[in-house]
Coordinates of C-alpha atoms in Angstrom, one line a residue:
M1 CA -43.0 -27.2 76.2
M2 CA -44.7 -27.7 72.8
G3 CA -44.1 -24.0 72.1
I4 CA -40.4 -24.4 72.6
L5 CA -40.2 -27.4 70.3
N6 CA -42.1 -25.7 67.7
A7 CA -39.8 -22.7 67.8
L8 CA -36.7 -24.9 67.6
S9 CA -38.3 -26.8 64.6
S10 CA -39.1 -23.5 62.9
R11 CA -35.6 -22.2 63.3
A12 CA -34.1 -25.4 62.0
S13 CA -36.4 -25.4 59.0
S14 CA -35.6 -21.7 58.4
K15 CA -31.9 -22.5 58.6
T16 CA -32.2 -25.4 56.2
N17 CA -34.1 -23.3 53.7
S18 CA -31.4 -20.6 53.9
V19 CA -28.7 -23.2 53.2
T20 CA -30.7 -24.6 50.3
M21 CA -31.2 -21.1 48.9
L22 CA -27.5 -20.4 49.3
A23 CA -26.5 -23.6 47.6
F24 CA -29.0 -22.9 44.8
G25 CA -27.6 -19.4 44.4
V26 CA -24.0 -20.7 44.3
V27 CA -24.9 -23.3 41.7
L28 CA -26.6 -20.6 39.6
L29 CA -23.6 -18.3 39.9
V30 CA -21.2 -21.0 38.8
L31 CA -23.5 -22.0 35.9
G32 CA -23.7 -18.3 34.9
I33 CA -19.9 -17.9 35.0
C34 CA -19.5 -21.1 33.0
G35 CA -22.0 -19.8 30.5
I36 CA -20.2 -16.5 30.1
W37 CA -16.9 -18.3 29.8
Y38 CA -18.3 -20.7 27.2
W39 CA -19.7 -17.8 25.1
Q40 CA -16.3 -16.0 25.2
Y41 CA -14.6 -19.3 24.4
V42 CA -16.8 -19.8 21.3
E43 CA -16.2 -16.2 20.1
T44 CA -12.4 -16.5 20.5
K45 CA -12.3 -20.0 18.9
T46 CA -14.4 -18.7 15.9
L47 CA -11.9 -15.8 15.4
H48 CA -9.0 -18.3 15.7
L49 CA -10.6 -20.5 13.0
Q50 CA -11.2 -17.6 10.7
E51 CA -7.5 -16.5 11.1
R52 CA -6.3 -20.1 10.5
N53 CA -8.3 -20.5 7.4
F54 CA -7.2 -17.1 6.0
R55 CA -3.6 -18.0 6.8
A56 CA -4.0 -21.2 4.9
L57 CA -5.3 -19.4 1.8
A58 CA -2.6 -16.7 2.1
A59 CA 0.1 -19.4 2.3
T60 CA -1.3 -21.1 -0.8
S61 CA -1.6 -17.7 -2.6
H62 CA 2.1 -16.9 -1.8
A63 CA 3.2 -20.3 -2.9
L64 CA 1.3 -20.0 -6.2
G65 CA 2.9 -16.6 -7.0
K66 CA 6.4 -17.9 -6.0
M67 CA 6.1 -21.1 -8.1
V68 CA 5.0 -19.2 -11.2
A69 CA 7.8 -16.6 -10.7
N70 CA 10.3 -19.4 -10.4
Y71 CA 9.6 -20.4 -14.0
G72 CA 10.7 -16.9 -15.0
T73 CA 14.0 -17.4 -13.1
V74 CA 14.6 -20.7 -14.8
F75 CA 13.8 -19.3 -18.3
N76 CA 16.2 -16.4 -17.7
S77 CA 18.9 -18.8 -16.6
V78 CA 18.4 -20.9 -19.7
I79 CA 18.9 -17.9 -22.0
E80 CA 21.8 -16.5 -20.1
G81 CA 23.5 -19.8 -20.1
T82 CA 24.5 -19.4 -23.7
P83 CA 25.2 -22.9 -25.2
P84 CA 28.6 -23.2 -27.0
C85 CA 28.7 -23.2 -30.7
D86 CA 31.6 -24.4 -32.9
K87 CA 30.9 -21.9 -35.6
N88 CA 32.6 -18.5 -35.7
D89 CA 29.5 -16.7 -37.2
D90 CA 27.1 -15.7 -34.4
F91 CA 24.2 -15.7 -37.0
A92 CA 24.9 -19.3 -37.9
C93 CA 24.8 -20.3 -34.2
K94 CA 21.3 -18.9 -33.6
P95 CA 19.5 -22.1 -34.8
T96 CA 21.7 -24.2 -32.5
R97 CA 21.0 -21.9 -29.6
R98 CA 17.3 -21.8 -30.2
T99 CA 17.1 -25.6 -30.3
A100 CA 19.2 -25.9 -27.1
Y101 CA 16.9 -23.4 -25.3
Q102 CA 13.8 -25.2 -26.5
D103 CA 15.1 -28.6 -25.4
A104 CA 16.1 -27.3 -22.0
V105 CA 12.6 -25.8 -21.4
K106 CA 10.9 -28.9 -22.7
A107 CA 12.8 -30.9 -20.1
L108 CA 11.0 -29.1 -17.3
P109 CA 8.0 -31.2 -16.0
G110 CA 4.5 -30.1 -16.8
L111 CA 5.3 -27.6 -19.6
Q112 CA 3.5 -27.8 -22.9
D113 CA 3.5 -25.9 -26.2
V114 CA 7.0 -24.7 -25.7
T115 CA 8.2 -22.2 -28.4
V116 CA 11.5 -20.3 -28.6
V117 CA 11.9 -17.4 -31.1
E118 CA 14.2 -14.5 -31.6
E119 CA 12.8 -11.3 -30.1
T120 CA 13.5 -8.1 -32.0
I121 CA 11.8 -5.8 -29.6
D122 CA 13.9 -4.6 -26.7
R123 CA 11.7 -5.6 -23.8
D124 CA 13.1 -7.9 -21.2
G125 CA 10.8 -9.4 -18.6
F126 CA 8.5 -12.2 -17.5
S127 CA 4.7 -12.3 -17.7
V128 CA 1.8 -14.7 -17.4
K129 CA -1.5 -14.9 -19.2
L130 CA -4.6 -17.0 -18.4
L131 CA -5.8 -19.3 -21.1
N132 CA -8.8 -21.5 -21.5
Q133 CA -8.1 -24.4 -23.8
N134 CA -10.9 -27.0 -24.4
G135 CA -12.5 -26.2 -21.1
A136 CA -9.2 -26.5 -19.1
S137 CA -7.6 -23.5 -17.6
S138 CA -3.9 -23.0 -18.1
I139 CA -1.2 -20.3 -17.7
Q140 CA 0.9 -19.1 -20.5
L141 CA 4.4 -18.2 -19.4
M142 CA 6.4 -15.8 -21.4
C143 CA 10.0 -14.7 -20.8
V144 CA 12.1 -12.3 -22.9
N145 CA 15.8 -11.9 -22.2
H146 CA 19.1 -11.3 -24.0
D147 CA 21.8 -13.9 -24.3
R148 CA 25.5 -13.3 -23.4
T149 CA 26.8 -13.2 -26.9
A150 CA 28.6 -10.2 -28.3
N151 CA 25.4 -9.2 -30.2
K152 CA 23.2 -9.6 -27.2
T153 CA 20.5 -11.4 -29.2
G154 CA 17.0 -11.3 -27.6
W155 CA 15.0 -14.5 -27.1
K156 CA 11.4 -15.0 -26.3
I157 CA 10.3 -18.3 -24.6
K158 CA 6.7 -19.2 -24.4
A159 CA 5.3 -22.3 -22.6
V160 CA 1.9 -23.4 -21.2
I161 CA 1.3 -25.1 -17.9
N162 CA -2.1 -26.5 -16.7
L163 CA -3.4 -24.8 -13.5
G164 CA -4.2 -28.2 -12.1
T165 CA -0.5 -29.2 -12.3
I166 CA 0.5 -26.3 -10.2
M167 CA -2.4 -26.2 -7.7
G168 CA -2.3 -29.9 -7.2
Q169 CA 1.1 -29.4 -5.6
L170 CA 0.0 -26.5 -3.4
V171 CA -3.4 -27.6 -1.9
T172 CA -2.6 -30.3 0.6
E173 CA -4.6 -29.5 3.7
D174 CA -8.2 -30.7 4.3
I175 CA -9.4 -27.6 6.1
F176 CA -11.9 -26.8 3.4
S177 CA -14.3 -29.1 1.6
D178 CA -13.5 -27.2 -1.6
V179 CA -10.7 -24.8 -2.6
L180 CA -11.3 -22.8 -5.8
L181 CA -9.1 -20.6 -7.9
V182 CA -11.3 -18.0 -9.7
D183 CA -10.6 -15.0 -11.8
H184 CA -11.8 -11.4 -11.0
T185 CA -15.2 -12.1 -12.6
G186 CA -15.9 -15.2 -10.5
R187 CA -15.3 -17.8 -13.2
V188 CA -13.8 -20.9 -11.6
L189 CA -10.4 -21.8 -13.1
Y190 CA -9.5 -24.7 -10.8
Q191 CA -11.3 -26.7 -8.1
H192 CA -9.8 -29.0 -5.5
Q193 CA -12.1 -31.2 -3.4
S194 CA -11.2 -32.5 0.0
G195 CA -10.4 -36.2 0.3
Q196 CA -12.4 -36.5 3.6
N197 CA -15.2 -33.9 3.5
R198 CA -15.8 -33.2 -0.1
S199 CA -19.1 -31.5 -1.0
W200 CA -19.5 -33.1 -4.5
F201 CA -20.5 -29.8 -5.9
M202 CA -18.9 -28.8 -9.2
F203 CA -18.5 -25.0 -9.4
K204 CA -18.4 -23.1 -12.6
E205 CA -19.1 -19.5 -11.5
V206 CA -19.1 -18.2 -7.9
S207 CA -19.5 -14.4 -8.2
S208 CA -22.7 -14.6 -6.1
L209 CA -20.8 -16.2 -3.2
L210 CA -18.2 -13.4 -3.2
Q211 CA -20.7 -10.6 -2.6
R212 CA -20.9 -9.2 0.9
L213 CA -24.4 -10.1 2.1
N214 CA -24.3 -8.6 5.6
S215 CA -25.2 -5.1 4.6
S216 CA -28.4 -3.8 3.2
K217 CA -26.5 -0.9 1.7
S218 CA -24.2 -3.2 -0.2
K219 CA -27.3 -5.1 -1.6
N220 CA -28.8 -1.8 -2.8
D221 CA -25.5 -0.7 -4.3
S222 CA -24.9 -4.0 -6.1
A223 CA -28.5 -3.9 -7.5
E224 CA -27.8 -0.4 -9.0
K225 CA -24.5 -1.3 -10.6
G226 CA -24.2 -3.1 -13.9
E227 CA -23.0 -6.6 -14.3
T228 CA -19.5 -5.4 -15.4
D229 CA -19.0 -3.1 -12.4
S230 CA -20.1 -5.8 -9.9
K231 CA -17.7 -8.3 -11.3
K232 CA -14.9 -5.7 -11.2
D233 CA -15.7 -5.2 -7.5
L234 CA -15.1 -8.8 -6.6
A235 CA -11.3 -8.3 -5.9
S236 CA -12.0 -5.1 -4.0
T237 CA -14.0 -7.0 -1.3
L238 CA -11.1 -9.2 -0.3
P239 CA -10.3 -10.6 2.1
L240 CA -13.9 -11.9 2.5
F241 CA -15.7 -14.0 5.1
N242 CA -19.2 -14.8 4.2
E243 CA -22.0 -17.3 4.9
A244 CA -24.2 -18.4 2.0
P245 CA -26.5 -21.3 1.1
I246 CA -25.1 -23.7 -1.5
G247 CA -27.6 -26.4 -2.6
E248 CA -29.9 -25.4 0.3
I249 CA -27.0 -26.1 2.8
A250 CA -25.4 -23.2 4.6
H251 CA -21.7 -22.9 3.9
V252 CA -19.0 -20.5 5.2
I253 CA -17.0 -18.8 2.4
F254 CA -13.4 -17.5 2.8
A255 CA -11.7 -15.6 -0.1
Q256 CA -8.2 -14.3 -0.4
A257 CA -6.4 -12.5 -3.2
A258 CA -3.7 -14.2 -5.3
N259 CA -1.5 -12.0 -7.4
L260 CA 0.4 -13.1 -10.5
L261 CA 2.8 -11.2 -12.6
A262 CA 1.3 -9.6 -15.7
D263 CA 3.1 -7.7 -18.5
R264 CA 5.9 -5.3 -17.5
G265 CA 5.9 -6.0 -13.8
T266 CA 2.2 -5.3 -13.2
A267 CA 0.0 -7.8 -11.3
Q268 CA -3.2 -9.5 -12.1
T269 CA -5.4 -10.6 -9.2
L270 CA -6.9 -14.0 -9.0
I271 CA -9.1 -15.1 -6.0
L272 CA -8.5 -18.2 -3.8
V273 CA -11.8 -19.4 -2.3
G274 CA -12.2 -21.8 0.6
I275 CA -15.6 -23.4 1.3
V276 CA -16.6 -25.3 4.3
P277 CA -20.1 -26.4 5.5
A278 CA -21.3 -23.9 8.2
G279 CA -22.4 -26.7 10.5
Q280 CA -18.9 -28.2 10.4
F281 CA -17.3 -24.8 11.0
H282 CA -19.5 -23.8 13.9
A283 CA -19.3 -27.3 15.5
E284 CA -15.5 -27.0 15.5
A285 CA -15.8 -23.6 17.1
R286 CA -18.2 -24.9 19.8
A287 CA -16.3 -28.0 20.6
I288 CA -14.8 -27.9 24.2
P289 CA -11.4 -29.6 24.8
L290 CA -11.4 -32.7 27.0
N291 CA -9.3 -31.1 29.7
H292 CA -11.8 -28.2 30.0
L293 CA -14.7 -30.6 30.3
L294 CA -12.9 -32.6 33.0
F295 CA -12.2 -29.4 35.0
L296 CA -15.9 -28.3 34.8
A297 CA -17.1 -31.8 35.8
G298 CA -14.7 -31.8 38.8
L299 CA -15.8 -28.3 39.8
L300 CA -19.5 -29.3 39.8
L301 CA -18.8 -32.5 41.8
A302 CA -16.9 -30.5 44.3
L303 CA -19.8 -28.1 44.8
F304 CA -22.2 -31.1 45.1
F305 CA -20.2 -32.6 48.0
V306 CA -19.5 -29.4 49.7
L307 CA -23.0 -28.0 49.6

């Protein structure tokens, strides 16, 4: 009798152990699937955030180029809209027209150092030039066009606008802690700091942040090149996604080209740089939406009650 009881007890214990092992295996399988899903989710979210940040810089770059080009359109319309003159002699009307052109351009907000002169060289067009006046970066706008008089007199309009005046209207999102506009050598022309997550760093030159650091070959190449060549290569590395320490804190660097018109239709390349603390960027990538957390919690509770 005791033998029969022992056999039954042994079978029951064996069955319990099998069920426990099965439950443990199912839990491990579910946790493994959740781990793989989470890893894929983080990878996908990281790529999505990179694309979002590059789109934000590209949109700002496009808006900057369009806003500057719009000044050329306005200057052309000022010259082509030849003001009336009550004198029969076209030569005598030139001072009147020059004054009218100058007053019209000065009426535009944000423009400084406006000059209007007669242009004797036949070269219509619009161009921009970067200036550094008393430590402040500006853009010199120049437009050459002919009026609609019988003599087709050429006029040259020059005006200066502060980069901060333009960029302050374009950078509105707080995706980055800092947004920089730099030239092809890495010299900072403009800096915008986020109202919520500002870094409090004041950047003057960021060429070291715009070098690709993920390749030993690129390090060797940059060491062999001279300073001039390395600076010329900054624009050639764009678009750029980098991670570098700033003030002993890891930051993620995004860089995108911004093209402005130069003389005779050519373009000069500036660089828009977005900087965000690496911890903030990766935390946003790893954050799980609430609905996904509720689903996982419900799944684990269901397994607990079933098994």
